[in-house]
Amino acid sequence: MGETVVVEPTAEHTHTVIFIHGITCSGGAMKYLFDDSVPGKGCCGAKGALEDPNRKTVLPTAPYVWNDMWNEKTHSWFNLAYPTHEDYQRWLGLLLQLNVCQVYTEAFATVVARDQVLELAQIILDMAEKEAALLATEESDGFDKVFIGGFSQGAMTTMSVLMQHYSQFDKPIGGYFVLSGAVSILPLLDHTCHAFSVFPPQPSGLEKAMMDEMPLYLAHGLADPTIPFWLAMLADTTIWSTYWMSGLLTTHFEKDQTHVITDGECEKLNSWMADALDE
């Protein structure tokens, strides 16, 4: 792990956000989003849009490691690799057999380093536990005042943390939020495909989260060229088939938004967190 940057509240500390940055970025580079006094415009837009006097923000930084997809060393939460020609041929054969589930699982097992994702999830959950202890009162254990979210690769990482949430905790946190990221690593973490499976079964982590009424916020730009909206939504079929019908999913989609963070999605995210804290 790299350096963890903390933006302290300027008034009474009522809640904490753990924000996971995207690939090639860092915790320090995302500070501008939560602190308008930081010089410069920021790398992803919406400067100061998530600033709140009562909010403590924890900004961890990914390790500086080799990334196969980037073909260089960079800040990356997990390695990304390109599939080979042989991989594509195998997946095409499985698709012709209507075994979409197996393709889905194998494809992302090839692209994403699963062990790194699981290790990272544990680190983030440990951070959440420490922050909850700081927020604990006689009326609350503090977990309902902690939020975890991220952007791009950090958004994918966020969902891996959610999938591992109940391996460490028996209670929900305030909520999880996903900005401009495909929730594509869900099937790697929490299920096994069966013969003739068409779509991945619901991960048990999501089922438990729904039973605990833990809210989820999902935002994505319709004009995103990096992680196209259609690809993100195709990868997120598990989310749509579970959270959508439960009423626990809040979404925000902007027509002209590219692979950036906007003032509009941050405004709605702030309201979403405020609503969660009021419940």
Tab-separated table of N, CA and C in Angstrom, residues 9-70:
chain	number	residue	atom	x	y	z
A	9	PRO	N	-12.433	16.365	9.447
A	9	PRO	CA	-13.596	17.270	9.471
A	9	PRO	C	-13.237	18.592	10.133
A	10	THR	N	-13.901	19.645	9.724
A	10	THR	CA	-13.661	20.959	10.322
A	10	THR	C	-14.703	21.295	11.380
A	11	ALA	N	-15.693	20.434	11.524
A	11	ALA	CA	-16.726	20.592	12.556
A	11	ALA	C	-16.900	19.234	13.236
A	12	GLU	N	-18.015	19.028	13.912
A	12	GLU	CA	-18.247	17.757	14.593
A	12	GLU	C	-18.153	16.584	13.614
A	13	HIS	N	-17.417	15.554	14.005
A	13	HIS	CA	-17.236	14.372	13.156
A	13	HIS	C	-18.475	13.480	13.259
A	14	THR	N	-19.268	13.429	12.167
A	14	THR	CA	-20.498	12.626	12.177
A	14	THR	C	-20.409	11.369	11.326
A	15	HIS	N	-19.494	11.336	10.348
A	15	HIS	CA	-19.385	10.153	9.490
A	15	HIS	C	-18.041	10.147	8.778
A	16	THR	N	-17.677	8.982	8.256
A	16	THR	CA	-16.400	8.810	7.553
A	16	THR	C	-16.634	8.167	6.192
A	17	VAL	N	-15.921	8.659	5.194
A	17	VAL	CA	-15.926	8.076	3.849
A	17	VAL	C	-14.548	7.491	3.567
A	18	ILE	N	-14.506	6.241	3.163
A	18	ILE	CA	-13.271	5.626	2.666
A	18	ILE	C	-13.388	5.598	1.148
A	19	PHE	N	-12.542	6.380	0.471
A	19	PHE	CA	-12.654	6.538	-0.979
A	19	PHE	C	-11.473	5.873	-1.676
A	20	ILE	N	-11.773	5.006	-2.642
A	20	ILE	CA	-10.767	4.206	-3.340
A	20	ILE	C	-10.574	4.761	-4.757
A	21	HIS	N	-9.387	5.267	-5.037
A	21	HIS	CA	-9.111	5.928	-6.312
A	21	HIS	C	-9.007	4.938	-7.474
A	22	GLY	N	-8.949	5.487	-8.681
A	22	GLY	CA	-8.802	4.675	-9.880
A	22	GLY	C	-7.340	4.404	-10.216
A	23	ILE	N	-7.125	3.583	-11.223
A	23	ILE	CA	-5.777	3.198	-11.637
A	23	ILE	C	-4.993	4.423	-12.095
A	24	THR	N	-3.688	4.447	-11.825
A	24	THR	CA	-2.717	5.504	-12.120
A	24	THR	C	-2.879	6.720	-11.216
A	25	CYS	N	-3.891	6.756	-10.390
A	25	CYS	CA	-4.124	7.901	-9.514
A	25	CYS	C	-3.528	7.604	-8.131
A	26	SER	N	-3.914	8.363	-7.113
A	26	SER	CA	-3.442	8.136	-5.748
A	26	SER	C	-4.411	8.777	-4.773
A	27	GLY	N	-4.267	8.438	-3.496
A	27	GLY	CA	-5.117	9.048	-2.496
A	27	GLY	C	-4.927	10.550	-2.437
A	28	GLY	N	-3.670	10.982	-2.481
A	28	GLY	CA	-3.392	12.407	-2.441
A	28	GLY	C	-3.965	13.159	-3.631
A	29	ALA	N	-3.949	12.523	-4.802
A	29	ALA	CA	-4.465	13.165	-6.010
A	29	ALA	C	-5.979	13.332	-5.978
A	30	MET	N	-6.665	12.537	-5.138
A	30	MET	CA	-8.127	12.636	-5.043
A	30	MET	C	-8.571	13.549	-3.901
A	31	LYS	N	-7.615	14.100	-3.166
A	31	LYS	CA	-7.962	14.943	-2.017
A	31	LYS	C	-8.799	16.148	-2.434
A	32	TYR	N	-8.543	16.676	-3.646
A	32	TYR	CA	-9.251	17.853	-4.131
A	32	TYR	C	-10.767	17.676	-4.117
A	33	LEU	N	-11.207	16.434	-4.264
A	33	LEU	CA	-12.645	16.151	-4.331
A	33	LEU	C	-13.326	16.446	-2.997
A	34	PHE	N	-12.579	16.314	-1.909
A	34	PHE	CA	-13.117	16.467	-0.562
A	34	PHE	C	-12.620	17.729	0.141
A	35	ASP	N	-11.722	18.462	-0.512
A	35	ASP	CA	-11.149	19.659	0.087
A	35	ASP	C	-10.925	20.696	-1.004
A	36	ASP	N	-11.801	21.693	-1.058
A	36	ASP	CA	-11.767	22.688	-2.132
A	36	ASP	C	-10.535	23.580	-2.059
A	37	SER	N	-9.829	23.582	-0.919
A	37	SER	CA	-8.655	24.437	-0.775
A	37	SER	C	-7.419	23.858	-1.449
A	38	VAL	N	-7.481	22.616	-1.888
A	38	VAL	CA	-6.339	21.988	-2.566
A	38	VAL	C	-6.085	22.699	-3.897
A	39	PRO	N	-4.855	23.100	-4.193
A	39	PRO	CA	-4.561	23.800	-5.453
A	39	PRO	C	-4.834	22.918	-6.676
A	40	GLY	N	-5.147	23.559	-7.785
A	40	GLY	CA	-5.366	22.831	-9.035
A	40	GLY	C	-6.816	22.444	-9.242
A	41	LYS	N	-7.069	21.870	-10.424
A	41	LYS	CA	-8.429	21.515	-10.814
A	41	LYS	C	-8.822	20.098	-10.435
A	42	GLY	N	-7.842	19.245	-10.152
A	42	GLY	CA	-8.168	17.847	-9.869
A	42	GLY	C	-8.163	17.022	-11.126
A	43	CYS	N	-7.937	15.717	-10.986
A	43	CYS	CA	-7.750	14.847	-12.151
A	43	CYS	C	-9.040	14.302	-12.734
A	44	CYS	N	-10.132	14.333	-11.981
A	44	CYS	CA	-11.368	13.704	-12.465
A	44	CYS	C	-12.568	14.637	-12.440
A	45	GLY	N	-12.360	15.909	-12.165
A	45	GLY	CA	-13.470	16.853	-12.136
A	45	GLY	C	-14.118	16.961	-10.774
A	46	ALA	N	-15.103	17.878	-10.670
A	46	ALA	CA	-15.952	18.056	-9.482
A	46	ALA	C	-15.139	18.444	-8.243
A	47	LYS	N	-14.261	19.434	-8.381
A	47	LYS	CA	-13.426	19.849	-7.261
A	47	LYS	C	-14.278	20.318	-6.082
A	48	GLY	N	-13.990	19.770	-4.911
A	48	GLY	CA	-14.697	20.151	-3.697
A	48	GLY	C	-16.129	19.671	-3.613
A	49	ALA	N	-16.560	18.864	-4.576
A	49	ALA	CA	-17.974	18.478	-4.644
A	49	ALA	C	-18.391	17.540	-3.516
A	50	LEU	N	-17.435	16.865	-2.879
A	50	LEU	CA	-17.764	15.972	-1.765
A	50	LEU	C	-17.212	16.504	-0.442
A	51	GLU	N	-16.937	17.798	-0.396
A	51	GLU	CA	-16.480	18.436	0.842
A	51	GLU	C	-17.653	18.590	1.806
A	52	ASP	N	-17.421	18.266	3.064
A	52	ASP	CA	-18.464	18.367	4.083
A	52	ASP	C	-17.764	18.623	5.422
A	53	PRO	N	-18.164	19.641	6.164
A	53	PRO	CA	-17.465	19.959	7.415
A	53	PRO	C	-17.533	18.859	8.465
A	54	ASN	N	-18.545	17.991	8.366
A	54	ASN	CA	-18.699	16.912	9.347
A	54	ASN	C	-18.136	15.587	8.877
A	55	ARG	N	-17.515	15.586	7.715
A	55	ARG	CA	-17.048	14.343	7.095
A	55	ARG	C	-15.544	14.166	7.232
A	56	LYS	N	-15.143	13.017	7.721
A	56	LYS	CA	-13.745	12.615	7.659
A	56	LYS	C	-13.581	11.721	6.431
A	57	THR	N	-12.551	11.975	5.642
A	57	THR	CA	-12.332	11.171	4.445
A	57	THR	C	-10.979	10.481	4.520
A	58	VAL	N	-10.981	9.189	4.310
A	58	VAL	CA	-9.756	8.388	4.299
A	58	VAL	C	-9.473	8.000	2.853
A	59	LEU	N	-8.272	8.377	2.365
A	59	LEU	CA	-7.915	8.187	0.964
A	59	LEU	C	-6.675	7.295	0.864
A	60	PRO	N	-6.866	5.975	0.850
A	60	PRO	CA	-5.718	5.070	0.698
A	60	PRO	C	-5.143	5.157	-0.712
A	61	THR	N	-3.888	4.770	-0.849
A	61	THR	CA	-3.219	4.782	-2.149
A	61	THR	C	-2.806	3.359	-2.525
A	62	ALA	N	-3.083	2.993	-3.748
A	62	ALA	CA	-2.736	1.656	-4.236
A	62	ALA	C	-1.222	1.488	-4.321
A	63	PRO	N	-0.751	0.248	-4.247
A	63	PRO	CA	0.688	-0.002	-4.422
A	63	PRO	C	1.160	0.446	-5.807
A	64	TYR	N	2.429	0.833	-5.896
A	64	TYR	CA	3.037	1.194	-7.175
A	64	TYR	C	3.657	-0.074	-7.752
A	65	VAL	N	2.932	-0.719	-8.666
A	65	VAL	CA	3.313	-2.052	-9.134
A	65	VAL	C	3.195	-2.152	-10.659
A	66	TRP	N	3.733	-3.232	-11.191
A	66	TRP	CA	3.624	-3.491	-12.632
A	66	TRP	C	2.192	-3.866	-12.980
A	67	ASN	N	1.693	-3.262	-14.074
A	67	ASN	CA	0.359	-3.584	-14.560
A	67	ASN	C	0.462	-4.028	-16.010
A	68	ASP	N	0.041	-5.265	-16.284
A	68	ASP	CA	0.205	-5.830	-17.623
A	68	ASP	C	-0.570	-5.061	-18.676
A	69	MET	N	-1.765	-4.607	-18.348
A	69	MET	CA	-2.587	-3.912	-19.334
A	69	MET	C	-1.988	-2.555	-19.686
A	70	TRP	N	-1.375	-1.893	-18.710
A	70	TRP	CA	-0.747	-0.588	-18.943
A	70	TRP	C	0.691	-0.746	-19.466
